[in-house]
């Protein structure tokens, strides 16, 4: 692009050809060569002194480079001469000024430019926009008030005001949008922002009503249809969700497999397994392919049997190692949860030669071995995983925690967890492990500090159990009881919490 730009510019100079100068400017712009674009635009303007387009480009280039002094007379001339497009000129000025790094300079610039146009709403809007970007919220609000008096109900100004309000208070922005829509019910742009704001506040029912008003409006799109469908799923309205998922497909949604996944889940919940599987089989490749394979197997395991689910996975062969590993993890989980723990370990053992250089496989195999009581194999596999991946924080942590949990090799446990923590210092599981090592070593203060930090990051049930036990040991029995009781209420089926609570009574 650069070579072509220089060529066109040299030809333009030699032949005094305006179109070649224009082409050189365009090519330089596409290649982001600001110096070449500036030279070419200057030649273009000299060759065609009446070209508004050349002056526009030159003004943009001056602004982009931060040279507002040179841009000013060009912008003033363009706004003065182009009366019919003056309003749009101020709107466009906002977009190019937003690229100026010194926002206060940009604000001073636009205030000067706007002086002759006190009666033009767009000139005040341009000042409001630059003022907000420069951090002068009071000026922005005052200028938006003037804008609203000159051009009541203007959607562009309303959208910007809503944006500025939302920065400080999403609730006040919602109230503003609601008030505006009462007076301007046909404003689909504001309605869309209102619906988005409601969604962000998790007011899904009200948001859905607003999106439904938009679904056949001028803003109608596959994305709007999908949004209504997802909100309907959230509100457990599967029939409406199905309608709008299909509408999104009819409107040409760019990623149909994403919608096939949602439709499959809806049909599965309607107890229509074959229809659900039919949608998943439509996904032949791409980012949702593996998810579709595993989801189909999950459906089959729940509606038919674990063996049928495992058999359904056999046909999928041309997969990456990462995908094959996920399928293996899925199979072992199915068997383990079906109380076929020995079979799950046997599958891992059979696959060992296929994943001999995979630290993730060795980690998964180690975790399963640990669960089944083979701590010697687990320790060996975790050390192999670390050898393959020296920065494998989770493997260091698992090895250290295994020692700490069994109250053995506590110095080694501390060493391994310190390494893990140096790699992932804010990982709540690793922080909890470090706390548990200190608990085993009898340092209750440090134990409490680490586990409390972990608990503040993530109120995981096992971390809660550790925290309860440490507090109990510190003599803070009532605090311990409260922690354990709250965790058990939140996770009533968690055996670690219930066992800890029963043991400490």
Tab-separated table of C-alpha atoms in Angstrom:
chain	number	residue	atom	x	y	z
A	1	UNK	CA	0.000	0.000	0.000
A	2	UNK	CA	2.772	2.466	0.909
A	3	UNK	CA	4.593	1.916	-2.385
A	4	UNK	CA	1.371	2.393	-4.337
A	5	UNK	CA	0.598	5.587	-2.428
A	6	UNK	CA	4.005	7.087	-3.206
A	7	UNK	CA	3.640	6.087	-6.855
A	8	UNK	CA	0.227	7.762	-7.206
A	9	UNK	CA	1.526	10.886	-5.454
A	10	UNK	CA	4.576	11.184	-7.715
A	11	UNK	CA	2.367	10.725	-10.785
A	12	UNK	CA	-0.079	13.345	-9.500
A	13	UNK	CA	2.738	15.881	-9.070
A	14	UNK	CA	4.120	15.197	-12.560
A	15	UNK	CA	0.797	15.158	-14.407
A	16	UNK	CA	-1.137	17.653	-12.208
A	17	UNK	CA	-3.894	15.007	-12.124
A	18	UNK	CA	-6.504	15.531	-9.385
A	19	UNK	CA	-7.846	11.958	-9.420
A	20	UNK	CA	-4.333	10.554	-8.909
A	21	UNK	CA	-3.812	12.863	-5.919
A	22	UNK	CA	-7.148	11.732	-4.492
A	23	UNK	CA	-6.178	8.093	-5.032
A	24	UNK	CA	-2.806	8.643	-3.339
A	25	UNK	CA	-4.628	10.161	-0.344
A	26	UNK	CA	-7.042	7.221	-0.108
A	27	UNK	CA	-4.274	4.605	-0.386
A	28	UNK	CA	-2.182	6.376	2.258
A	29	UNK	CA	-5.229	6.483	4.544
A	30	UNK	CA	-5.821	2.741	4.177
A	31	UNK	CA	-2.175	2.018	4.971
A	32	UNK	CA	-2.352	4.431	7.952
A	33	UNK	CA	0.578	6.448	6.665
A	34	UNK	CA	-0.309	9.855	8.081
A	35	UNK	CA	2.638	11.759	6.589
A	36	UNK	CA	1.986	10.444	3.082
A	37	UNK	CA	-1.766	11.095	3.430
A	38	UNK	CA	-1.085	14.695	4.508
A	39	UNK	CA	1.260	15.337	1.550
A	40	UNK	CA	-1.196	13.784	-0.888
A	41	UNK	CA	-4.176	15.719	0.495
A	42	UNK	CA	-2.246	18.993	0.226
A	43	UNK	CA	-1.450	18.276	-3.439
A	44	UNK	CA	-5.092	17.304	-4.039
A	45	UNK	CA	-6.283	20.584	-2.523
A	46	UNK	CA	-3.767	22.660	-4.546
A	47	UNK	CA	-4.859	20.945	-7.763
A	48	UNK	CA	-8.561	21.377	-7.005
A	49	UNK	CA	-9.088	24.509	-4.918
A	50	UNK	CA	-12.895	24.018	-4.989
A	51	UNK	CA	-12.837	20.440	-3.691
A	52	UNK	CA	-14.817	20.179	-0.477
A	53	UNK	CA	-13.745	16.541	-0.125
A	54	UNK	CA	-10.044	17.501	-0.192
A	55	UNK	CA	-10.570	20.101	2.541
A	56	UNK	CA	-12.532	17.605	4.648
A	57	UNK	CA	-9.761	15.023	4.407
A	58	UNK	CA	-7.076	17.593	5.172
A	59	UNK	CA	-9.007	18.882	8.185
A	60	UNK	CA	-9.413	15.319	9.485
A	61	UNK	CA	-5.698	14.658	9.091
A	62	UNK	CA	-4.777	17.841	10.963
A	63	UNK	CA	-7.152	16.930	13.782
A	64	UNK	CA	-5.904	13.325	13.926
A	65	UNK	CA	-2.327	14.599	14.239
A	66	UNK	CA	-3.374	17.024	17.004
A	67	UNK	CA	-2.713	20.125	14.893
A	68	UNK	CA	-5.975	21.893	15.724
A	69	UNK	CA	-4.597	25.320	14.758
A	70	UNK	CA	-4.266	24.311	11.105
A	71	UNK	CA	-7.550	22.423	11.165
A	72	UNK	CA	-9.537	25.399	12.500
A	73	UNK	CA	-9.758	27.595	9.365
A	74	UNK	CA	-10.631	24.575	7.242
A	75	UNK	CA	-13.447	23.475	9.580
A	76	UNK	CA	-14.748	27.055	9.849
A	77	UNK	CA	-14.835	27.356	6.072
A	78	UNK	CA	-16.584	23.993	5.630
A	79	UNK	CA	-19.266	24.824	8.201
A	80	UNK	CA	-19.812	28.325	6.778
A	81	UNK	CA	-20.139	27.183	3.160
A	82	UNK	CA	-22.109	23.982	3.690
A	83	UNK	CA	-25.318	25.331	5.231
A	84	UNK	CA	-27.425	22.302	4.237
A	85	UNK	CA	-25.022	19.834	5.808
A	86	UNK	CA	-23.874	22.031	8.723
A	87	UNK	CA	-25.847	20.048	11.307
A	88	UNK	CA	-24.291	16.765	10.189
A	89	UNK	CA	-20.924	18.520	10.063
A	90	UNK	CA	-21.034	19.167	13.805
A	91	UNK	CA	-22.037	15.550	14.466
A	92	UNK	CA	-19.154	14.336	12.327
A	93	UNK	CA	-16.836	16.749	14.135
A	94	UNK	CA	-17.602	14.855	17.363
A	95	UNK	CA	-16.358	11.589	15.907
A	96	UNK	CA	-13.042	12.955	14.634
A	97	UNK	CA	-12.387	15.060	17.748
A	98	UNK	CA	-12.837	11.964	19.917
A	99	UNK	CA	-9.488	10.755	18.503
A	100	UNK	CA	-7.618	13.805	19.840
A	101	UNK	CA	-5.555	12.826	22.889
A	102	UNK	CA	-5.713	16.223	24.606
A	103	UNK	CA	-9.443	16.403	25.364
A	104	UNK	CA	-9.231	19.902	26.884
A	105	UNK	CA	-7.673	21.236	23.686
A	106	UNK	CA	-10.451	19.548	21.719
A	107	UNK	CA	-13.059	21.221	23.935
A	108	UNK	CA	-11.509	24.692	23.476
A	109	UNK	CA	-11.405	24.049	19.738
A	110	UNK	CA	-15.070	23.098	19.410
A	111	UNK	CA	-16.232	26.017	21.615
A	112	UNK	CA	-14.485	28.425	19.213
A	113	UNK	CA	-15.865	26.675	16.141
A	114	UNK	CA	-19.431	26.692	17.511
A	115	UNK	CA	-19.572	30.410	18.453
A	116	UNK	CA	-21.262	31.609	15.223
A	117	UNK	CA	-23.983	28.957	15.523
A	118	UNK	CA	-25.693	29.699	18.845
A	119	UNK	CA	-29.098	28.798	17.425
A	120	UNK	CA	-28.022	25.400	16.101
A	121	UNK	CA	-28.752	22.447	18.403
A	122	UNK	CA	-25.960	20.388	16.872
A	123	UNK	CA	-23.324	22.998	17.773
A	124	UNK	CA	-24.299	22.802	21.461
A	125	UNK	CA	-24.396	19.025	21.248
A	126	UNK	CA	-20.825	19.051	19.871
A	127	UNK	CA	-19.711	21.156	22.861
A	128	UNK	CA	-21.560	18.816	25.263
A	129	UNK	CA	-19.848	15.797	23.734
A	130	UNK	CA	-16.352	17.314	23.955
A	131	UNK	CA	-17.023	18.670	27.451
A	132	UNK	CA	-17.978	15.218	28.723
A	133	UNK	CA	-14.888	13.671	27.121
A	134	UNK	CA	-12.775	16.354	28.792
A	135	UNK	CA	-14.294	15.593	32.190
A	136	UNK	CA	-16.387	18.776	32.411
A	137	UNK	CA	-19.731	17.206	33.285
A	138	UNK	CA	-21.383	20.467	34.349
A	139	UNK	CA	-20.731	22.090	30.959
A	140	UNK	CA	-21.878	18.907	29.216
A	141	UNK	CA	-25.192	18.936	31.113
A	142	UNK	CA	-25.751	22.669	30.477
A	143	UNK	CA	-25.101	22.253	26.761
A	144	UNK	CA	-27.408	19.240	26.551
A	145	UNK	CA	-30.139	21.313	28.230
A	146	UNK	CA	-29.716	23.999	25.561
A	147	UNK	CA	-29.716	21.311	22.864
A	148	UNK	CA	-32.992	19.943	24.206
A	149	UNK	CA	-34.627	23.408	24.151
A	150	UNK	CA	-33.522	24.021	20.562
A	151	UNK	CA	-34.414	20.522	19.351
A	152	UNK	CA	-36.863	18.876	21.791
A	153	UNK	CA	-36.930	15.083	21.786
A	154	UNK	CA	-33.857	14.709	19.552
A	155	UNK	CA	-32.941	11.020	19.843
A	156	UNK	CA	-29.175	11.443	19.342
A	157	UNK	CA	-28.953	13.904	22.229
A	158	UNK	CA	-31.156	11.674	24.399
A	159	UNK	CA	-28.924	8.676	23.741
A	160	UNK	CA	-25.843	10.660	24.722
A	161	UNK	CA	-27.496	12.059	27.850
A	162	UNK	CA	-28.505	8.535	28.869
A	163	UNK	CA	-24.913	7.379	28.327
A	164	UNK	CA	-23.531	10.187	30.512
A	165	UNK	CA	-26.052	9.497	33.294
A	166	UNK	CA	-25.370	5.740	33.222
A	167	UNK	CA	-21.678	6.343	33.906
A	168	UNK	CA	-22.601	7.503	37.425
A	169	UNK	CA	-25.938	5.808	38.035
A	170	UNK	CA	-27.480	3.020	35.907
A	171	UNK	CA	-30.704	3.404	37.922
A	172	UNK	CA	-31.012	7.111	37.028
A	173	UNK	CA	-30.287	6.275	33.375
A	174	UNK	CA	-33.151	3.772	33.406
A	175	UNK	CA	-35.458	6.415	34.884
A	176	UNK	CA	-34.339	8.906	32.207
A	177	UNK	CA	-34.968	6.428	29.369
A	178	UNK	CA	-38.390	5.570	30.795
A	179	UNK	CA	-39.355	9.250	31.049
A	180	UNK	CA	-38.107	10.006	27.535
A	181	UNK	CA	-40.028	7.074	26.029
A	182	UNK	CA	-43.288	8.257	27.580
A	183	UNK	CA	-42.973	11.426	25.492
A	184	UNK	CA	-41.282	9.762	22.488
A	185	UNK	CA	-42.664	6.196	22.247
A	186	UNK	CA	-41.417	5.740	18.663
A	187	UNK	CA	-37.760	6.233	19.610
A	188	UNK	CA	-36.403	2.751	18.979
A	189	UNK	CA	-32.800	3.790	19.601
A	190	UNK	CA	-33.560	4.921	23.150
A	191	UNK	CA	-35.807	1.905	23.688
A	192	UNK	CA	-32.911	-0.374	22.781
A	193	UNK	CA	-30.619	1.318	25.312
A	194	UNK	CA	-33.408	1.146	27.906
A	195	UNK	CA	-33.810	-2.579	27.258
A	196	UNK	CA	-30.048	-3.142	27.533
A	197	UNK	CA	-29.901	-1.207	30.806
A	198	UNK	CA	-32.767	-3.267	32.224
A	199	UNK	CA	-30.982	-6.464	31.189
A	200	UNK	CA	-27.792	-5.317	32.920
A	201	UNK	CA	-29.843	-4.758	36.088
A	202	UNK	CA	-31.303	-8.272	35.658
A	203	UNK	CA	-34.850	-6.918	35.280
A	204	UNK	CA	-35.434	-9.526	32.593
A	205	UNK	CA	-39.224	-9.353	32.494
A	206	UNK	CA	-39.344	-5.594	31.799
A	207	UNK	CA	-36.410	-5.895	29.404
A	208	UNK	CA	-38.182	-8.633	27.452
A	209	UNK	CA	-41.249	-6.414	27.009
A	210	UNK	CA	-39.065	-3.660	25.574
A	211	UNK	CA	-37.211	-6.001	23.236
A	212	UNK	CA	-40.537	-7.394	22.019
A	213	UNK	CA	-41.517	-3.861	20.983
A	214	UNK	CA	-38.251	-3.656	19.032
A	215	UNK	CA	-38.354	-7.063	17.394
A	216	UNK	CA	-40.369	-5.885	14.373
A	217	UNK	CA	-39.259	-2.245	14.450
A	218	UNK	CA	-36.774	-0.422	12.249
A	219	UNK	CA	-34.026	-1.854	14.474
A	220	UNK	CA	-35.227	-5.427	13.962
A	221	UNK	CA	-32.278	-7.755	13.463
A	222	UNK	CA	-31.244	-11.373	14.098
A	223	UNK	CA	-29.459	-10.126	17.234
A	224	UNK	CA	-32.627	-8.550	18.649
A	225	UNK	CA	-34.557	-11.771	17.965
A	226	UNK	CA	-31.873	-13.803	19.748
A	227	UNK	CA	-31.899	-11.412	22.717
A	228	UNK	CA	-35.671	-11.852	23.123
A	229	UNK	CA	-35.178	-15.621	22.911
A	230	UNK	CA	-32.469	-15.626	25.602
A	231	UNK	CA	-34.539	-13.462	27.928
A	232	UNK	CA	-37.471	-15.842	27.374
A	233	UNK	CA	-35.223	-18.776	28.331
A	234	UNK	CA	-34.172	-16.887	31.468
A	235	UNK	CA	-37.870	-16.387	32.284
A	236	UNK	CA	-38.626	-20.055	31.525
A	237	UNK	CA	-40.866	-19.228	28.546
A	238	UNK	CA	-39.609	-21.975	26.255
A	239	UNK	CA	-42.308	-21.612	23.591
A	240	UNK	CA	-41.580	-17.926	23.086
A	241	UNK	CA	-37.845	-18.669	23.125
A	242	UNK	CA	-38.297	-21.257	20.359
A	243	UNK	CA	-40.276	-18.761	18.258
A	244	UNK	CA	-37.593	-16.095	18.414
A	245	UNK	CA	-34.686	-18.502	18.019
A	246	UNK	CA	-36.266	-19.607	14.754
A	247	UNK	CA	-36.882	-15.978	13.800
A	248	UNK	CA	-33.182	-15.233	14.376
A	249	UNK	CA	-32.336	-18.099	11.990
A	250	UNK	CA	-34.832	-16.834	9.397
A	251	UNK	CA	-33.300	-13.374	9.613
A	252	UNK	CA	-29.876	-14.802	8.832
A	253	UNK	CA	-28.149	-14.953	12.206
A	254	UNK	CA	-24.419	-15.193	11.492
A	255	UNK	CA	-23.708	-18.198	13.736
A	256	UNK	CA	-26.542	-20.777	13.373
A	257	UNK	CA	-24.805	-23.483	15.494
A	258	UNK	CA	-25.155	-21.223	18.544
A	259	UNK	CA	-28.935	-21.215	18.005
A	260	UNK	CA	-29.002	-24.975	17.336
A	261	UNK	CA	-27.502	-25.494	20.812
A	262	UNK	CA	-30.276	-23.444	22.443
A	263	UNK	CA	-32.997	-25.188	20.422
A	264	UNK	CA	-31.560	-28.591	21.335
A	265	UNK	CA	-31.712	-27.702	25.046
A	266	UNK	CA	-35.319	-26.532	24.698
A	267	UNK	CA	-36.392	-29.752	22.949
A	268	UNK	CA	-34.539	-31.835	25.521
A	269	UNK	CA	-36.417	-30.069	28.327
A	270	UNK	CA	-39.643	-30.744	26.414
A	271	UNK	CA	-38.690	-34.434	26.584
A	272	UNK	CA	-38.111	-34.653	22.817
A	273	UNK	CA	-34.697	-36.330	22.759
A	274	UNK	CA	-34.579	-37.160	19.058
A	275	UNK	CA	-35.489	-33.590	18.050
A	276	UNK	CA	-32.796	-32.289	20.390
A	277	UNK	CA	-30.210	-34.667	18.920
A	278	UNK	CA	-31.262	-33.722	15.366
A	279	UNK	CA	-30.357	-30.081	16.041
A	280	UNK	CA	-26.997	-31.054	17.535
A	281	UNK	CA	-26.175	-33.242	14.520
A	282	UNK	CA	-26.558	-30.172	12.293
A	283	UNK	CA	-23.343	-28.850	13.836
A	284	UNK	CA	-20.602	-30.426	11.728
A	285	UNK	CA	-17.609	-28.251	12.654
A	286	UNK	CA	-16.534	-24.969	14.230
A	287	UNK	CA	-16.450	-23.549	17.744
A	288	UNK	CA	-19.655	-25.311	18.872
A	289	UNK	CA	-18.813	-28.743	17.433
A	290	UNK	CA	-17.278	-30.245	20.577
A	291	UNK	CA	-19.981	-28.720	22.776
A	292	UNK	CA	-22.622	-30.318	20.527
A	293	UNK	CA	-20.932	-33.749	20.763
A	294	UNK	CA	-20.717	-33.637	24.561
A	295	UNK	CA	-24.201	-32.189	24.983
A	296	UNK	CA	-25.678	-34.979	22.856
A	297	UNK	CA	-23.873	-37.565	24.982
A	298	UNK	CA	-25.101	-35.861	28.162
A	299	UNK	CA	-28.694	-35.999	26.903
A	300	UNK	CA	-28.329	-39.683	25.987
A	301	UNK	CA	-26.817	-40.569	29.377
A	302	UNK	CA	-29.751	-38.946	31.198
A	303	UNK	CA	-32.540	-40.261	28.963
A	304	UNK	CA	-31.090	-43.673	28.059
A	305	UNK	CA	-27.905	-44.927	29.739
A	306	UNK	CA	-24.277	-44.103	30.438
A	307	UNK	CA	-23.150	-46.898	28.118
A	308	UNK	CA	-25.250	-45.519	25.260
A	309	UNK	CA	-23.753	-42.108	25.838
A	310	UNK	CA	-20.196	-43.456	25.783
A	311	UNK	CA	-20.951	-45.430	22.618
A	312	UNK	CA	-22.271	-42.267	20.949
A	313	UNK	CA	-18.815	-40.721	21.323
A	314	UNK	CA	-16.938	-43.503	19.511
A	315	UNK	CA	-17.804	-42.229	15.998
A	316	UNK	CA	-16.007	-38.907	16.577
A	317	UNK	CA	-12.382	-39.557	15.627
A	318	UNK	CA	-10.824	-36.649	13.689
A	319	UNK	CA	-10.363	-34.406	16.709
A	320	UNK	CA	-7.524	-32.433	18.230
A	321	UNK	CA	-5.724	-33.772	21.291
A	322	UNK	CA	-7.437	-31.132	23.429
A	323	UNK	CA	-10.863	-32.206	22.163
A	324	UNK	CA	-10.064	-35.910	22.671
A	325	UNK	CA	-8.968	-35.116	26.220
A	326	UNK	CA	-12.251	-33.316	26.943
A	327	UNK	CA	-14.183	-36.322	25.668
A	328	UNK	CA	-12.081	-38.609	27.868
A	329	UNK	CA	-12.747	-36.356	30.886
A	330	UNK	CA	-16.448	-36.516	30.082
A	331	UNK	CA	-16.440	-40.350	29.897
A	332	UNK	CA	-14.616	-40.753	33.206
A	333	UNK	CA	-16.986	-38.280	34.889
A	334	UNK	CA	-20.028	-40.183	33.603
A	335	UNK	CA	-18.681	-43.470	34.933
A	336	UNK	CA	-17.516	-41.988	38.245
A	337	UNK	CA	-20.909	-40.355	38.881
A	338	UNK	CA	-22.605	-43.637	37.942
A	339	UNK	CA	-20.663	-45.270	40.817
A	340	UNK	CA	-18.432	-47.126	38.345
A	341	UNK	CA	-15.250	-45.651	39.758
A	342	UNK	CA	-12.934	-48.537	38.887
A	343	UNK	CA	-14.088	-48.421	35.252
A	344	UNK	CA	-13.388	-44.681	35.101
A	345	UNK	CA	-9.828	-45.323	36.293
A	346	UNK	CA	-9.438	-48.206	33.811
A	347	UNK	CA	-10.337	-45.880	30.912
A	348	UNK	CA	-7.615	-43.444	31.990
A	349	UNK	CA	-5.118	-46.274	32.265
A	350	UNK	CA	-5.939	-47.500	28.741
A	351	UNK	CA	-5.526	-44.013	27.282
A	352	UNK	CA	-2.205	-43.266	29.008
A	353	UNK	CA	-0.076	-44.039	25.942
A	354	UNK	CA	-2.151	-41.678	23.791
A	355	UNK	CA	-1.502	-38.727	26.115
A	356	UNK	CA	2.030	-39.416	27.345
A	357	UNK	CA	3.110	-35.785	26.699
A	358	UNK	CA	-0.037	-34.134	28.049
A	359	UNK	CA	0.337	-32.494	31.481
A	360	UNK	CA	-3.446	-31.991	31.595
A	361	UNK	CA	-4.062	-35.740	31.147
A	362	UNK	CA	-1.587	-36.588	33.891
A	363	UNK	CA	-3.230	-34.037	36.186
A	364	UNK	CA	-6.719	-35.461	35.539
A	365	UNK	CA	-5.449	-39.025	35.979
A	366	UNK	CA	-3.760	-37.992	39.246
A	367	UNK	CA	-6.922	-36.378	40.610
A	368	UNK	CA	-8.972	-39.484	39.831
A	369	UNK	CA	-6.316	-41.734	41.389
A	370	UNK	CA	-6.321	-39.578	44.532
A	371	UNK	CA	-10.113	-39.838	44.809
A	372	UNK	CA	-9.839	-43.635	44.599
A	373	UNK	CA	-7.166	-43.754	47.303
A	374	UNK	CA	-4.085	-44.409	45.154
A	375	UNK	CA	-1.970	-41.542	46.495
A	376	UNK	CA	1.325	-43.104	45.316
A	377	UNK	CA	0.151	-43.091	41.663
A	378	UNK	CA	-1.325	-39.609	42.102
A	379	UNK	CA	1.949	-38.212	43.444
A	380	UNK	CA	3.909	-39.803	40.581
A	381	UNK	CA	1.536	-38.401	37.930
A	382	UNK	CA	1.570	-34.882	39.395
A	383	UNK	CA	5.381	-34.843	39.377
A	384	UNK	CA	5.320	-36.001	35.727
A	385	UNK	CA	2.865	-33.226	34.898
A	386	UNK	CA	5.165	-30.643	36.538
A	387	UNK	CA	8.139	-32.004	34.596
A	388	UNK	CA	6.214	-31.510	31.349
A	389	UNK	CA	4.947	-28.083	32.415
A	390	UNK	CA	7.219	-26.408	34.997
A	391	UNK	CA	4.766	-23.521	35.593
A	392	UNK	CA	1.764	-25.803	36.212
A	393	UNK	CA	0.419	-24.034	39.308
A	394	UNK	CA	-2.559	-26.370	39.775
A	395	UNK	CA	-0.309	-29.443	39.788
A	396	UNK	CA	2.028	-27.929	42.410
A	397	UNK	CA	-1.023	-27.006	44.464
A	398	UNK	CA	-2.626	-30.455	44.146
A	399	UNK	CA	0.588	-32.156	45.237
A	400	UNK	CA	1.072	-29.813	48.197
A	401	UNK	CA	-2.549	-29.988	49.280
A	402	UNK	CA	-2.526	-33.794	49.076
A	403	UNK	CA	0.337	-33.875	51.585
A	404	UNK	CA	-1.316	-31.266	53.813
A	405	UNK	CA	-4.685	-33.006	53.756
A	406	UNK	CA	-3.041	-36.293	54.784
A	407	UNK	CA	-0.824	-34.431	57.298
A	408	UNK	CA	2.402	-35.801	55.784
A	409	UNK	CA	5.560	-34.210	54.313
A	410	UNK	CA	4.375	-30.781	55.482
A	411	UNK	CA	7.658	-29.028	54.592
A	412	UNK	CA	7.354	-30.366	51.021
A	413	UNK	CA	3.675	-29.408	50.991
A	414	UNK	CA	4.524	-25.813	51.933
A	415	UNK	CA	7.299	-25.664	49.301
A	416	UNK	CA	5.012	-26.873	46.489
A	417	UNK	CA	2.162	-24.538	47.442
A	418	UNK	CA	4.550	-21.568	47.685
A	419	UNK	CA	5.608	-22.275	44.085
A	420	UNK	CA	1.957	-22.501	43.023
A	421	UNK	CA	1.193	-19.220	44.785
A	422	UNK	CA	4.132	-17.468	43.102
A	423	UNK	CA	2.592	-18.404	39.722
A	424	UNK	CA	-1.049	-17.645	40.610
A	425	UNK	CA	-1.034	-15.343	43.672
A	426	UNK	CA	-4.798	-14.669	43.615
A	427	UNK	CA	-6.028	-18.204	43.078
A	428	UNK	CA	-8.449	-18.851	45.961
A	429	UNK	CA	-7.839	-22.614	45.972
A	430	UNK	CA	-4.074	-22.135	46.298
A	431	UNK	CA	-4.518	-19.530	49.047
A	432	UNK	CA	-6.768	-22.009	50.863
A	433	UNK	CA	-4.129	-24.733	50.484
A	434	UNK	CA	-1.487	-22.480	51.987
A	435	UNK	CA	-3.789	-21.743	54.901
A	436	UNK	CA	-4.385	-25.453	55.401
A	437	UNK	CA	-0.651	-26.170	55.471
A	438	UNK	CA	-0.215	-23.539	58.183
A	439	UNK	CA	-3.138	-25.107	60.065
A	440	UNK	CA	-1.369	-28.465	59.961
A	441	UNK	CA	1.857	-26.775	61.095
A	442	UNK	CA	-0.006	-25.239	64.054
A	443	UNK	CA	0.268	-21.593	62.950
A	444	UNK	CA	-3.397	-20.665	63.350
A	445	UNK	CA	-2.954	-16.930	62.737
A	446	UNK	CA	-1.338	-17.401	59.327
A	447	UNK	CA	-3.776	-20.213	58.591
A	448	UNK	CA	-6.690	-17.861	59.243
A	449	UNK	CA	-5.154	-15.046	57.160
A	450	UNK	CA	-4.716	-17.202	54.053
A	451	UNK	CA	-8.033	-19.047	54.258
A	452	UNK	CA	-9.913	-15.827	55.021
A	453	UNK	CA	-8.332	-14.219	51.934
A	454	UNK	CA	-9.403	-17.242	49.886
A	455	UNK	CA	-12.932	-17.100	51.314
A	456	UNK	CA	-13.243	-13.399	50.476
A	457	UNK	CA	-12.330	-14.191	46.881
A	458	UNK	CA	-14.643	-17.203	46.579
A	459	UNK	CA	-17.090	-18.581	49.134
A	460	UNK	CA	-16.446	-22.154	48.086
A	461	UNK	CA	-17.941	-24.821	50.433
A	462	UNK	CA	-14.615	-26.553	51.102
A	463	UNK	CA	-12.918	-23.231	51.874
A	464	UNK	CA	-15.818	-22.493	54.244
A	465	UNK	CA	-15.225	-25.852	55.946
A	466	UNK	CA	-11.535	-25.043	56.422
A	467	UNK	CA	-12.330	-21.576	57.731
A	468	UNK	CA	-14.860	-23.006	60.192
A	469	UNK	CA	-12.376	-25.546	61.480
A	470	UNK	CA	-9.614	-22.931	61.915
A	471	UNK	CA	-11.965	-20.545	63.755
A	472	UNK	CA	-13.102	-23.398	66.009
A	473	UNK	CA	-9.502	-24.266	66.826
A	474	UNK	CA	-8.852	-20.585	67.631
A	475	UNK	CA	-11.694	-20.716	70.153
A	476	UNK	CA	-13.982	-18.543	68.010
A	477	UNK	CA	-16.721	-21.166	68.163
A	478	UNK	CA	-19.735	-18.971	67.424
A	479	UNK	CA	-18.057	-17.515	64.312
A	480	UNK	CA	-17.170	-21.041	63.196
A	481	UNK	CA	-20.732	-22.252	63.692
A	482	UNK	CA	-22.094	-19.314	61.683
A	483	UNK	CA	-19.695	-19.906	58.784
A	484	UNK	CA	-20.491	-23.639	58.648
A	485	UNK	CA	-24.229	-23.130	59.065
A	486	UNK	CA	-24.393	-20.535	56.263
A	487	UNK	CA	-22.325	-22.752	53.967
A	488	UNK	CA	-24.537	-25.765	54.676
A	489	UNK	CA	-27.672	-23.739	53.931
A	490	UNK	CA	-26.138	-22.711	50.617
A	491	UNK	CA	-24.742	-26.179	49.796
A	492	UNK	CA	-27.016	-28.646	51.666
A	493	UNK	CA	-25.596	-31.723	49.893
A	494	UNK	CA	-21.925	-30.927	50.436
A	495	UNK	CA	-20.420	-33.768	52.484
A	496	UNK	CA	-17.244	-31.858	53.419
A	497	UNK	CA	-19.220	-29.159	55.269
A	498	UNK	CA	-21.587	-31.586	56.972
A	499	UNK	CA	-18.710	-33.870	58.028
A	500	UNK	CA	-16.758	-30.894	59.431
A	501	UNK	CA	-19.813	-29.612	61.297
A	502	UNK	CA	-20.594	-33.025	62.794
A	503	UNK	CA	-16.972	-33.637	63.801
A	504	UNK	CA	-16.676	-30.290	65.599
A	505	UNK	CA	-19.879	-30.613	67.642
